[in-house]
mmCIF file of C-alpha atoms (C1' of nucleotides) in Angstrom:
data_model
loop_
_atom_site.group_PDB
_atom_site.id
_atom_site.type_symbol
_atom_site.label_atom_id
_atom_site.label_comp_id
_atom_site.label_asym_id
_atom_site.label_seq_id
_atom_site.Cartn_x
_atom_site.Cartn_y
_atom_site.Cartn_z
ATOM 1 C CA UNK A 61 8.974 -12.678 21.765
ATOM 2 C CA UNK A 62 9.386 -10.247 18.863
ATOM 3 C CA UNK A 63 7.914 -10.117 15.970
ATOM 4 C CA UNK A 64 9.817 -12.206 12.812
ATOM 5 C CA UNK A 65 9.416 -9.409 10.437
ATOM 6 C CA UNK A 66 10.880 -6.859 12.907
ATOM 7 C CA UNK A 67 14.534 -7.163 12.285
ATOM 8 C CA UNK A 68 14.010 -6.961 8.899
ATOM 9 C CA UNK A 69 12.426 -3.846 8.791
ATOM 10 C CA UNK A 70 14.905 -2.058 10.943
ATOM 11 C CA UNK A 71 16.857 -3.332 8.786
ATOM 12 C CA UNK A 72 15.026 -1.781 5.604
ATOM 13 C CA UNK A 73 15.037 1.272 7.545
ATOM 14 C CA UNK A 74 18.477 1.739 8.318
ATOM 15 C CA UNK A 75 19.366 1.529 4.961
ATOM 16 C CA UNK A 76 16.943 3.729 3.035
ATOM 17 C CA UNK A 77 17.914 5.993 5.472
ATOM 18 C CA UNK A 78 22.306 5.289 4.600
ATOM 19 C CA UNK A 79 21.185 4.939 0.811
ATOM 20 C CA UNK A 80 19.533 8.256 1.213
ATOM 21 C CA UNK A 81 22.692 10.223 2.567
ATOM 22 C CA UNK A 82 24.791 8.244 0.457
ATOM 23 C CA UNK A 83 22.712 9.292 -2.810
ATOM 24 C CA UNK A 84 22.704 13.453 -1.663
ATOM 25 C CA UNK A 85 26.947 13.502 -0.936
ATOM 26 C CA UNK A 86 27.168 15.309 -4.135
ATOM 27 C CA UNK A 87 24.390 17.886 -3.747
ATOM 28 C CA UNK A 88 25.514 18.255 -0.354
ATOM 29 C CA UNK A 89 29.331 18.626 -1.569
ATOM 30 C CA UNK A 90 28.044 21.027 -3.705
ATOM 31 C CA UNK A 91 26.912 23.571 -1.373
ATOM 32 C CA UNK A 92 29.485 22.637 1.171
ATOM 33 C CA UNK A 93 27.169 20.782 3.302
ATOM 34 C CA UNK A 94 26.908 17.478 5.313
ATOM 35 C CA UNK A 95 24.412 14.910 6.503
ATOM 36 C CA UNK A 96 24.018 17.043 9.884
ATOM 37 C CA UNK A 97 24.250 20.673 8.642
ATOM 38 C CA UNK A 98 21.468 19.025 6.111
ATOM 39 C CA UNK A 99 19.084 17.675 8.598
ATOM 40 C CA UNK A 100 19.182 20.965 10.290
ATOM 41 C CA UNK A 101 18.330 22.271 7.212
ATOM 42 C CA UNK A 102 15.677 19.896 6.050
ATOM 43 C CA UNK A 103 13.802 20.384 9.679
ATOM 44 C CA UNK A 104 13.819 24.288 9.274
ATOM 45 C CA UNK A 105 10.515 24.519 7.507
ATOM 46 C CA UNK A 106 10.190 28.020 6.066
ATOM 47 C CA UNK A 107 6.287 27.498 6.558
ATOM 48 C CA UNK A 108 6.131 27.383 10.127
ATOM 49 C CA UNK A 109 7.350 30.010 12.675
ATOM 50 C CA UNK A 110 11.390 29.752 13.358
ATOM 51 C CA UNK A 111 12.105 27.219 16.420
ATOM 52 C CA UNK A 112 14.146 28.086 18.983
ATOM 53 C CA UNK A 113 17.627 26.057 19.420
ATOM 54 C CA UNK A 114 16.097 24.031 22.152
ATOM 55 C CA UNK A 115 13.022 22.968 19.857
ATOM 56 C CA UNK A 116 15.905 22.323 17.115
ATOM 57 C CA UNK A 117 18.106 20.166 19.458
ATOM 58 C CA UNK A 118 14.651 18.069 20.102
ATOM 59 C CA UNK A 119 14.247 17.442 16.432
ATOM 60 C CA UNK A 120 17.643 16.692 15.615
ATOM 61 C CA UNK A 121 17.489 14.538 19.078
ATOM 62 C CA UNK A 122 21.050 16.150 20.008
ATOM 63 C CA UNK A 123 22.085 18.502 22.484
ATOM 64 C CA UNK A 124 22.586 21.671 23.130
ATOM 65 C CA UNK A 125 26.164 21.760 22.226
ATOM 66 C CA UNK A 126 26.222 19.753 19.228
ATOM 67 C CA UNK A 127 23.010 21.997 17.858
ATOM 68 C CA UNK A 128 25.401 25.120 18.778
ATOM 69 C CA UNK A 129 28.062 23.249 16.451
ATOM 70 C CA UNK A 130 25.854 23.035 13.807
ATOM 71 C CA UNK A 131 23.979 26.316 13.526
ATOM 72 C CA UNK A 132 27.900 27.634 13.558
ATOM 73 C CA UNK A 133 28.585 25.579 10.183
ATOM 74 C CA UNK A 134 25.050 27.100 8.636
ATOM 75 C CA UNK A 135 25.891 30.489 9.659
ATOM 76 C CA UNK A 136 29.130 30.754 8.539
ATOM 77 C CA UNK A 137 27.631 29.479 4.966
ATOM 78 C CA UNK A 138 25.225 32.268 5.090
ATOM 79 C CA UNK A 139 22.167 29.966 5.156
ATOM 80 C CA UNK A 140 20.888 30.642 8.510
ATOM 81 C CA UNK A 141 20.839 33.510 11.211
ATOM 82 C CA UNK A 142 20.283 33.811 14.993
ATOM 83 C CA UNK A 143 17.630 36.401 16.265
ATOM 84 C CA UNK A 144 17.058 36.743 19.932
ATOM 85 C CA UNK A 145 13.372 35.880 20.682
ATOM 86 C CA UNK A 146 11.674 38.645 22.330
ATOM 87 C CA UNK A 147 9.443 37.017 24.432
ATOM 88 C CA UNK A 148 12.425 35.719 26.077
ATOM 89 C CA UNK A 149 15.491 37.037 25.528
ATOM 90 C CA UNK A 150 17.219 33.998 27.060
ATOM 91 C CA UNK A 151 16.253 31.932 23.695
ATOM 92 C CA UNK A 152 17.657 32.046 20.117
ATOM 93 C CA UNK A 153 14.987 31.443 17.285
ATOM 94 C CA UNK A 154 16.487 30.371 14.109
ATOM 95 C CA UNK A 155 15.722 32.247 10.672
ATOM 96 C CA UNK A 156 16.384 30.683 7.023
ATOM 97 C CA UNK A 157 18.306 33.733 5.068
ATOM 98 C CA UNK A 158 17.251 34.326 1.333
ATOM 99 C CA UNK A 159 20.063 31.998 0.485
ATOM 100 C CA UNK A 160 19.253 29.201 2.817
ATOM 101 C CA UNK A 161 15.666 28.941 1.833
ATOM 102 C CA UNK A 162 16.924 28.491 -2.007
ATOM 103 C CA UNK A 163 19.785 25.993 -0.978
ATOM 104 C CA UNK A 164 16.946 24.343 1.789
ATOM 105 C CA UNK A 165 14.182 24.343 -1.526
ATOM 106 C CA UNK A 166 17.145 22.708 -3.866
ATOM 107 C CA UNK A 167 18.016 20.067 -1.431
ATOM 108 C CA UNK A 168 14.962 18.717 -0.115
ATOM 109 C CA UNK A 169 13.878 18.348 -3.866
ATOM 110 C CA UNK A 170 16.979 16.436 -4.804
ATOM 111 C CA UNK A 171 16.420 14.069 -1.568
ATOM 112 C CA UNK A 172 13.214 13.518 -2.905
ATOM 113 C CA UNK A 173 14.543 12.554 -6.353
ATOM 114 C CA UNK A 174 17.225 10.137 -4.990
ATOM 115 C CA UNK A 175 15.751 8.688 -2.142
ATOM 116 C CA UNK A 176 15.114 5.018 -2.414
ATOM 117 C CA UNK A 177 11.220 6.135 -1.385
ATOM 118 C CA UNK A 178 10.972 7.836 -4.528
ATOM 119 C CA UNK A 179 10.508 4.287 -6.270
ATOM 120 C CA UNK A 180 7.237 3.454 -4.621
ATOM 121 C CA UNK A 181 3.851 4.184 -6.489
ATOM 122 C CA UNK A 182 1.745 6.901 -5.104
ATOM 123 C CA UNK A 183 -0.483 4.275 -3.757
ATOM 124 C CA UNK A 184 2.239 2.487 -2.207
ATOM 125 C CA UNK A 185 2.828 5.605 -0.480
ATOM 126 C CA UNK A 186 -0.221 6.224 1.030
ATOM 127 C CA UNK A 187 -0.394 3.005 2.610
ATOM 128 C CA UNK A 188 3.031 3.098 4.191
ATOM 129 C CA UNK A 189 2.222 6.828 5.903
ATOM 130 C CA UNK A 190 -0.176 5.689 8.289
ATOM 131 C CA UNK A 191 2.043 3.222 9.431
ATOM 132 C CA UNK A 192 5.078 5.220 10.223
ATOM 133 C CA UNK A 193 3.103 7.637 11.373
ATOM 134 C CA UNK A 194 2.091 5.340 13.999
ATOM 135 C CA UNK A 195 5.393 4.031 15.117
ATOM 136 C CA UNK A 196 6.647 8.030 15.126
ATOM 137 C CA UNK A 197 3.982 8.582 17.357
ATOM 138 C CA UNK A 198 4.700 5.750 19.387
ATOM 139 C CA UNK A 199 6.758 7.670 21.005
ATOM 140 C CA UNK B 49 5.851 16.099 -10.070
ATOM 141 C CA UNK B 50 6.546 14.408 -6.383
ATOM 142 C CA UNK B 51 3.785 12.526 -4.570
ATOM 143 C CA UNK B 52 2.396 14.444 -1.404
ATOM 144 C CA UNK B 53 3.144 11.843 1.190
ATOM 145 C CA UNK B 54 6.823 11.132 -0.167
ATOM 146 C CA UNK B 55 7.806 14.358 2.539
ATOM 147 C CA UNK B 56 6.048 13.120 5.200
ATOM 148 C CA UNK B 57 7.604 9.117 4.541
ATOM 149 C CA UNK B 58 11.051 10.282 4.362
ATOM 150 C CA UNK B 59 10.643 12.671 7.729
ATOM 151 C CA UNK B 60 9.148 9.085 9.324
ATOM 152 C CA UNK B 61 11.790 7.258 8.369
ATOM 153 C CA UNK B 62 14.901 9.901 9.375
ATOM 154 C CA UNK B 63 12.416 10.310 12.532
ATOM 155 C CA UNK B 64 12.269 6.235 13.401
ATOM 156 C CA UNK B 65 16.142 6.008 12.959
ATOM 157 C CA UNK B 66 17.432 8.684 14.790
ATOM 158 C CA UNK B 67 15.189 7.464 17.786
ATOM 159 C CA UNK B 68 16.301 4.139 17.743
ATOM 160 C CA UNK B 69 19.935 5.234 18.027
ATOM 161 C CA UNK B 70 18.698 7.844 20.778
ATOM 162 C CA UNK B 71 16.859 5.645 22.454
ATOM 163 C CA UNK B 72 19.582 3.025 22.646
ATOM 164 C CA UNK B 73 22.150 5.230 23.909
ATOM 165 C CA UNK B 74 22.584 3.580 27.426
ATOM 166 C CA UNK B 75 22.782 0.237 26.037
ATOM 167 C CA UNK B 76 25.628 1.018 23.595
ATOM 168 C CA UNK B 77 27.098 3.085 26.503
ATOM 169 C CA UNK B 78 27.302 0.033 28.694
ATOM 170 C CA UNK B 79 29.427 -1.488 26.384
ATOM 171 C CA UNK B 80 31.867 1.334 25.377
ATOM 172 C CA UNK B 81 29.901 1.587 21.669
ATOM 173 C CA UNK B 82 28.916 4.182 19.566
ATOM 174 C CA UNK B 83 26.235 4.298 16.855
ATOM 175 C CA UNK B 84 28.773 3.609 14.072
ATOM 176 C CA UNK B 85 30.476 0.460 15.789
ATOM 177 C CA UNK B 86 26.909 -1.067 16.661
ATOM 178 C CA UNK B 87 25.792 -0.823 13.263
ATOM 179 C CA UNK B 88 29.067 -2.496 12.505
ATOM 180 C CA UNK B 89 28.242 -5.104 14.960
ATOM 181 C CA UNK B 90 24.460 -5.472 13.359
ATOM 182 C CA UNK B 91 25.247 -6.077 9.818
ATOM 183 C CA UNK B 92 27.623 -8.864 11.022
ATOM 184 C CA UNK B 93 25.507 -11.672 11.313
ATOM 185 C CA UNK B 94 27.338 -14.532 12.654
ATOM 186 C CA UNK B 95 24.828 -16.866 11.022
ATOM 187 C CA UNK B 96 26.757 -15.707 7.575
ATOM 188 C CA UNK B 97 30.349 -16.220 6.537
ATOM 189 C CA UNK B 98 32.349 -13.885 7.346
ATOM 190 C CA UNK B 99 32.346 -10.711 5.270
ATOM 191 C CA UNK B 100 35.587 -8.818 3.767
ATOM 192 C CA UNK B 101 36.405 -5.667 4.819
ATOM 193 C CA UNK B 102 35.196 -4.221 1.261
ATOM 194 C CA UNK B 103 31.794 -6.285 1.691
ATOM 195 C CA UNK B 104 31.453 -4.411 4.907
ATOM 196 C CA UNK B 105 32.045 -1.024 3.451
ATOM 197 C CA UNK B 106 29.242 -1.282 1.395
ATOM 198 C CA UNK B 107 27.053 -2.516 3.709
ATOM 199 C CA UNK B 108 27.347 0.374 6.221
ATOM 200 C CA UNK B 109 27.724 2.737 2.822
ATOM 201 C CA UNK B 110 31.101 3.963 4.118
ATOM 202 C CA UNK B 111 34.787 3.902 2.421
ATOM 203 C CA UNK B 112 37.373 1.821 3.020
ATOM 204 C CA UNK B 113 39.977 4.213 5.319
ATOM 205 C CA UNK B 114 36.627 4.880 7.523
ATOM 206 C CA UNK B 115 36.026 1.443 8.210
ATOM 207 C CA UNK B 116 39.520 0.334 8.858
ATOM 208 C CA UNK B 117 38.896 3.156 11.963
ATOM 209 C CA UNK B 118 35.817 1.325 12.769
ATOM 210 C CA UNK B 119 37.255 -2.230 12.675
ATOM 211 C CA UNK B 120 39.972 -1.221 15.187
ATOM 212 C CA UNK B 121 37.737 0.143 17.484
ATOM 213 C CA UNK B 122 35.498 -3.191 18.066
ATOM 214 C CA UNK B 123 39.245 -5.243 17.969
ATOM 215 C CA UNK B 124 40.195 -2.947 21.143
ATOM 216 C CA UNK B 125 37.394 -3.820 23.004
ATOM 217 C CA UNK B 126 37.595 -7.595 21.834
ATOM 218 C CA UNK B 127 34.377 -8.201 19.767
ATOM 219 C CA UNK B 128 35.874 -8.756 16.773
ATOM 220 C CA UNK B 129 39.036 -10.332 15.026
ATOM 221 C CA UNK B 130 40.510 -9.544 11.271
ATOM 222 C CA UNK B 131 41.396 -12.772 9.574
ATOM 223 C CA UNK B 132 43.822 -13.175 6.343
ATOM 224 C CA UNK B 133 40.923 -14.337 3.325
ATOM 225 C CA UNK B 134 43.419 -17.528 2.316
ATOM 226 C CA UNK B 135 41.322 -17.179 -1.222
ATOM 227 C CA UNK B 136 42.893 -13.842 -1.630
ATOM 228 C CA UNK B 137 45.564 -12.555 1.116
ATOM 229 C CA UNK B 138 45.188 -8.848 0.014
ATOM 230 C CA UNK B 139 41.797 -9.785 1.750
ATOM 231 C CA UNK B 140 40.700 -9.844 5.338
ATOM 232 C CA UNK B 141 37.596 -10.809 6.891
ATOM 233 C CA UNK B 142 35.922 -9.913 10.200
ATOM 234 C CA UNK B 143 35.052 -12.872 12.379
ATOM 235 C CA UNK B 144 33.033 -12.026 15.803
ATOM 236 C CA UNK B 145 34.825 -12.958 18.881
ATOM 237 C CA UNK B 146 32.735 -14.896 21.728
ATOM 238 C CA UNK B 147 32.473 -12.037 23.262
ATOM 239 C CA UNK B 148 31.163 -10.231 20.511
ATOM 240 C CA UNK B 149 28.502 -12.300 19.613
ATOM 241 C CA UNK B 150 27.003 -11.718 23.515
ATOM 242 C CA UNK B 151 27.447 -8.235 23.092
ATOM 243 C CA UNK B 152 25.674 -8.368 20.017
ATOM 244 C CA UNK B 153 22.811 -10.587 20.471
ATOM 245 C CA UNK B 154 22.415 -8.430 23.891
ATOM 246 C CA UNK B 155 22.304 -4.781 22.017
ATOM 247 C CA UNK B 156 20.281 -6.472 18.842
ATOM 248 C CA UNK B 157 17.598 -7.295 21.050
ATOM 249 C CA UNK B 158 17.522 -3.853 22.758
ATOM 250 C CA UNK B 159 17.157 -2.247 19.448
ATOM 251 C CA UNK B 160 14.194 -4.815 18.662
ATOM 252 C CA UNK B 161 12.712 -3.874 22.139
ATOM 253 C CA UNK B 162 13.542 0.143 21.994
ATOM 254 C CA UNK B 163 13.089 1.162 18.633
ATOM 255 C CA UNK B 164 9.828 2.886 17.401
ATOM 256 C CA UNK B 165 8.876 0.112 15.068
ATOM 257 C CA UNK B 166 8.407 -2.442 18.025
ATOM 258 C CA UNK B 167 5.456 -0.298 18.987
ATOM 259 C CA UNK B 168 3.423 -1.938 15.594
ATOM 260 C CA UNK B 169 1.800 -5.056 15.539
ATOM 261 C CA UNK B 170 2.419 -8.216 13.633
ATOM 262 C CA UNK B 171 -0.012 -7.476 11.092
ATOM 263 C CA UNK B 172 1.820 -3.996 10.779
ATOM 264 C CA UNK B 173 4.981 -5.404 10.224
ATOM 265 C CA UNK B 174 3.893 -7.714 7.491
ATOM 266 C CA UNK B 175 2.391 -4.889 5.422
ATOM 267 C CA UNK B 176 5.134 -2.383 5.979
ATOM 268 C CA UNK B 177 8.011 -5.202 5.232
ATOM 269 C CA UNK B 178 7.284 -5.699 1.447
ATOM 270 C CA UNK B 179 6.682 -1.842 0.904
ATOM 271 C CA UNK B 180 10.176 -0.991 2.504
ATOM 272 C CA UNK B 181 11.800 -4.331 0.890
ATOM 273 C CA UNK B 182 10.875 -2.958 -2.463
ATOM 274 C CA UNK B 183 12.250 0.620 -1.938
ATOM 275 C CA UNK B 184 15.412 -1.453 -0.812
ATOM 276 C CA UNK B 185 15.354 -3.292 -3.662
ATOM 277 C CA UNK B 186 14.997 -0.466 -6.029
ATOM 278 C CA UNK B 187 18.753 0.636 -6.209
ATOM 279 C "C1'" DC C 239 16.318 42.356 44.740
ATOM 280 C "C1'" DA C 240 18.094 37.930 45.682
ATOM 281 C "C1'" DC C 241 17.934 33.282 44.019
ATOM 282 C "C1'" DG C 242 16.969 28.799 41.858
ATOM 283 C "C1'" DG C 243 15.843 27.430 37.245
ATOM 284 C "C1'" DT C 244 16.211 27.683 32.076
ATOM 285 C "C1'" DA C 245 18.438 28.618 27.231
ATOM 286 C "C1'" DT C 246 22.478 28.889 25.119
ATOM 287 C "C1'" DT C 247 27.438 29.027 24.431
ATOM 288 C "C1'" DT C 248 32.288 27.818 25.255
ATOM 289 C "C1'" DC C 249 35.761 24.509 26.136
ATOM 290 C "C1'" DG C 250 38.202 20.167 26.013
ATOM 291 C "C1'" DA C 251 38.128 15.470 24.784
ATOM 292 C "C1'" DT C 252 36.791 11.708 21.900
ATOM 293 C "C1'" DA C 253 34.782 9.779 17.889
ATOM 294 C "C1'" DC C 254 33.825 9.897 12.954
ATOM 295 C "C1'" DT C 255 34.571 10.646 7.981
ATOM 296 C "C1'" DC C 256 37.117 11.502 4.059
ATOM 297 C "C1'" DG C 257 40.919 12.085 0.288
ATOM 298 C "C1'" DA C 258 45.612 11.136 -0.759
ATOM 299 C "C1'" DA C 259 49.363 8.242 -0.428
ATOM 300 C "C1'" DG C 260 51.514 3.825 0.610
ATOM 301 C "C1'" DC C 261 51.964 -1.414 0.975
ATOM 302 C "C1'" DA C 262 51.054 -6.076 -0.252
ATOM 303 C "C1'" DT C 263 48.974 -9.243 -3.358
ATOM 304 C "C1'" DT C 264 46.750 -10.613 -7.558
ATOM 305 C "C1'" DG C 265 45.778 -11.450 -12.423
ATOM 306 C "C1'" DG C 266 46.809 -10.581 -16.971
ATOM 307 C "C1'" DT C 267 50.172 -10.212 -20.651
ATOM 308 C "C1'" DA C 268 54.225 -10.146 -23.294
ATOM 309 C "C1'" DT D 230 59.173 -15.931 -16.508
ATOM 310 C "C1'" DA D 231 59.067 -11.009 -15.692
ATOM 311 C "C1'" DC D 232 56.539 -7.179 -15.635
ATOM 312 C "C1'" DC D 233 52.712 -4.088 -14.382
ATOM 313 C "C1'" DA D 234 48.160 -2.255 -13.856
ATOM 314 C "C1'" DA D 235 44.478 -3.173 -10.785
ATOM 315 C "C1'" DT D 236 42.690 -4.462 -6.208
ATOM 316 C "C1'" DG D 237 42.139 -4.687 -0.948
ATOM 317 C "C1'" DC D 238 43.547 -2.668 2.884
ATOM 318 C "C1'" DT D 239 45.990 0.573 6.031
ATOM 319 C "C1'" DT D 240 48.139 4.931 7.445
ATOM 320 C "C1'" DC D 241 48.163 9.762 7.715
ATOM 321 C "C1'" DG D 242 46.378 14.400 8.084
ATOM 322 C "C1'" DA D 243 42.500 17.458 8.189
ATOM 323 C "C1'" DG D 244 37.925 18.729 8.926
ATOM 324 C "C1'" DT D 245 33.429 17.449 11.051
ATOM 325 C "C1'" DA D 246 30.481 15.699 14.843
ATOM 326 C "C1'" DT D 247 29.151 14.602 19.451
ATOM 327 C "C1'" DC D 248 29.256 14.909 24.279
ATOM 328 C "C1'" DG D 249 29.847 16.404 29.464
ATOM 329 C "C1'" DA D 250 31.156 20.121 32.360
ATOM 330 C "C1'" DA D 251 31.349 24.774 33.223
ATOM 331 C "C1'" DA D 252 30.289 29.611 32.114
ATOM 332 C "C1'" DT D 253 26.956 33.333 30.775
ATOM 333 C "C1'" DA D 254 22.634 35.613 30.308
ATOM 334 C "C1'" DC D 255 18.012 35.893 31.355
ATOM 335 C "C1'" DC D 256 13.518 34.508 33.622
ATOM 336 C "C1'" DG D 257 10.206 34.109 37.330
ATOM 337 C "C1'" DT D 258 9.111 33.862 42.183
ATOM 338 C "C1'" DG D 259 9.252 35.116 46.709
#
DNA sequence: CACGGTATTTCGATACTCGAAGCATTGGTA
DNA sequence: TACCAATGCTTCGAGTATCGAAATACCGTG
C-alpha cells in the first residue's frame, strides 16, 4: 500500500528536474551544449581526482557506449580530454581543459540561478537535504 | 550569493530521477516503452479529461513536432487514441485506450515501488511534499 | 606465456529532439 | 460576407542520444 503523498512527489520531482533543463536550453545553446553533454559536465567536479569512463558511465547511469558518445561531443568542443590512466593503461580518466572548467563554472552557476530550487529559503533547504540524501542513499 | 546545500539538492534530485528511469528499465522494456513514452503515459491521468496535444506539450516541457513523434509511438502499440476536440477541430486530444490504462496503472505502480523515494517513510513524504510543491509552484 | 576477465571503442539500429515549412481551422475585421 | 492573421497540429530533414553486439587493448593469474 503506498504512501498517498508518493505520487505526488515523483511527480514534483520529475518536473523540477524538466523545468530545470527547460530553463538552461539557452545557456546550453550558447555553448553548443545539451542536457547530456551537460550532465557530464556538471558531474566532472574539478575538485576531486578525474574519474575514469567507467566511474562516469555509473554516474550518468548509462553505458559504456553512450558515455563514449558523449565524451566525443565534449571533446570535439574542446571542454574535455582523455588521458590514459597509468595505473592501468586499460582505463581512460577524464580531464576538464582550461576551457571546460570556465564553461563547467558558468553553467552550474546559471543552473543554480534558474532552477526551480533556487526559490526555496536557505532554511527550506536545509531541511529538504537530509531527506534526499536519504532516498539517494537508499540505494 | 547561492545557499550551500542548493548543489547538493539539485545533484539529489537529477540523482533520484535518473534512478527511477534506470531502475524501471525492465518494466518499460516489457511493454515496448521508453522513458519519453512512459512519462507520456504518466502525466495522462485518466481520472482527468482528456488533454490537447498542446496541454501535453507543456506538461512533458517538449514542443509540439516532438510530441506528435511521441503520440504515434503509444498509437502503434495501442495505448492511446487522438480524438478531433469538437470545441475546436484544429484540436485533438489523447484519450487512453483499455489497454493503455492496464499498461499504465501496471508501470505507475512500478515506479511507486522502484523509485528511490519509496525508500522514505510517510512522515518523510509529508515534509518533503510541501517543500518540493512550493519549488513547483514557484515558476 | 597463455588465457579468462575488464575497460573502452566501434558499429549498426532505433529512438528522441528540434527548427522550418505546410495544412486545416478559427476568430477578428472590414 | 470575404478576407487574413493567428493557432493547433503534422511532416520533413538533420543532428543527438541510447543501446546491444562485436572488436581491441590491457590486466592478472596460473
Amino acid at each position: 500500500m503506498p504512501t498517498p503523498e508518493l505520487p505526488a512527489v515523483v511527480a514534483a520531482v520529475h518536473d523540477i528536474w524538466m523545468r530545470t533543463n527547460d530553463l538552461l536550453g539557452q545557456a546550453l545553446a550558447s555553448h553548443n551544449l545539451t542536457p547530456a553533454t551537460f550532465q557530464a559536465l556538471w558531474v566532472l567536479d574539478p575538485a576531486e581526482p578525474p574519474p575514469s569512463m567507467k566511474v562516469m558511465a555509473e554516474r550518468l547511469y548509462c553505458n559504456a557506449p553512450n558515455l563514449s558518445f558523449i565524451t566525443n561531443q565534449l571533446t570535439d568542443r574542446g571542454l574535455v580530454e582523455r588521458a590514459v590512466d597509468p595505473a592501468d593503461r586499460r582505463s581512460r580518466v577524464l580531464l576538464l581543459t582550461d576551457k571546460g572548467r570556465r564553461v563547467r563554472d558558468e553553467l552550474v552557476r546559471t543552473a543554480l540561478e534558474k532552477t526551480p530550487l533556487a526559490a526555496l529559503s536557505d532554511e527550506e533547504l536545509r531541511q529538504l537535504k537530509p531527506l534526499l540524501d536519504r532516498a539517494v542513499a537508499s540505494g
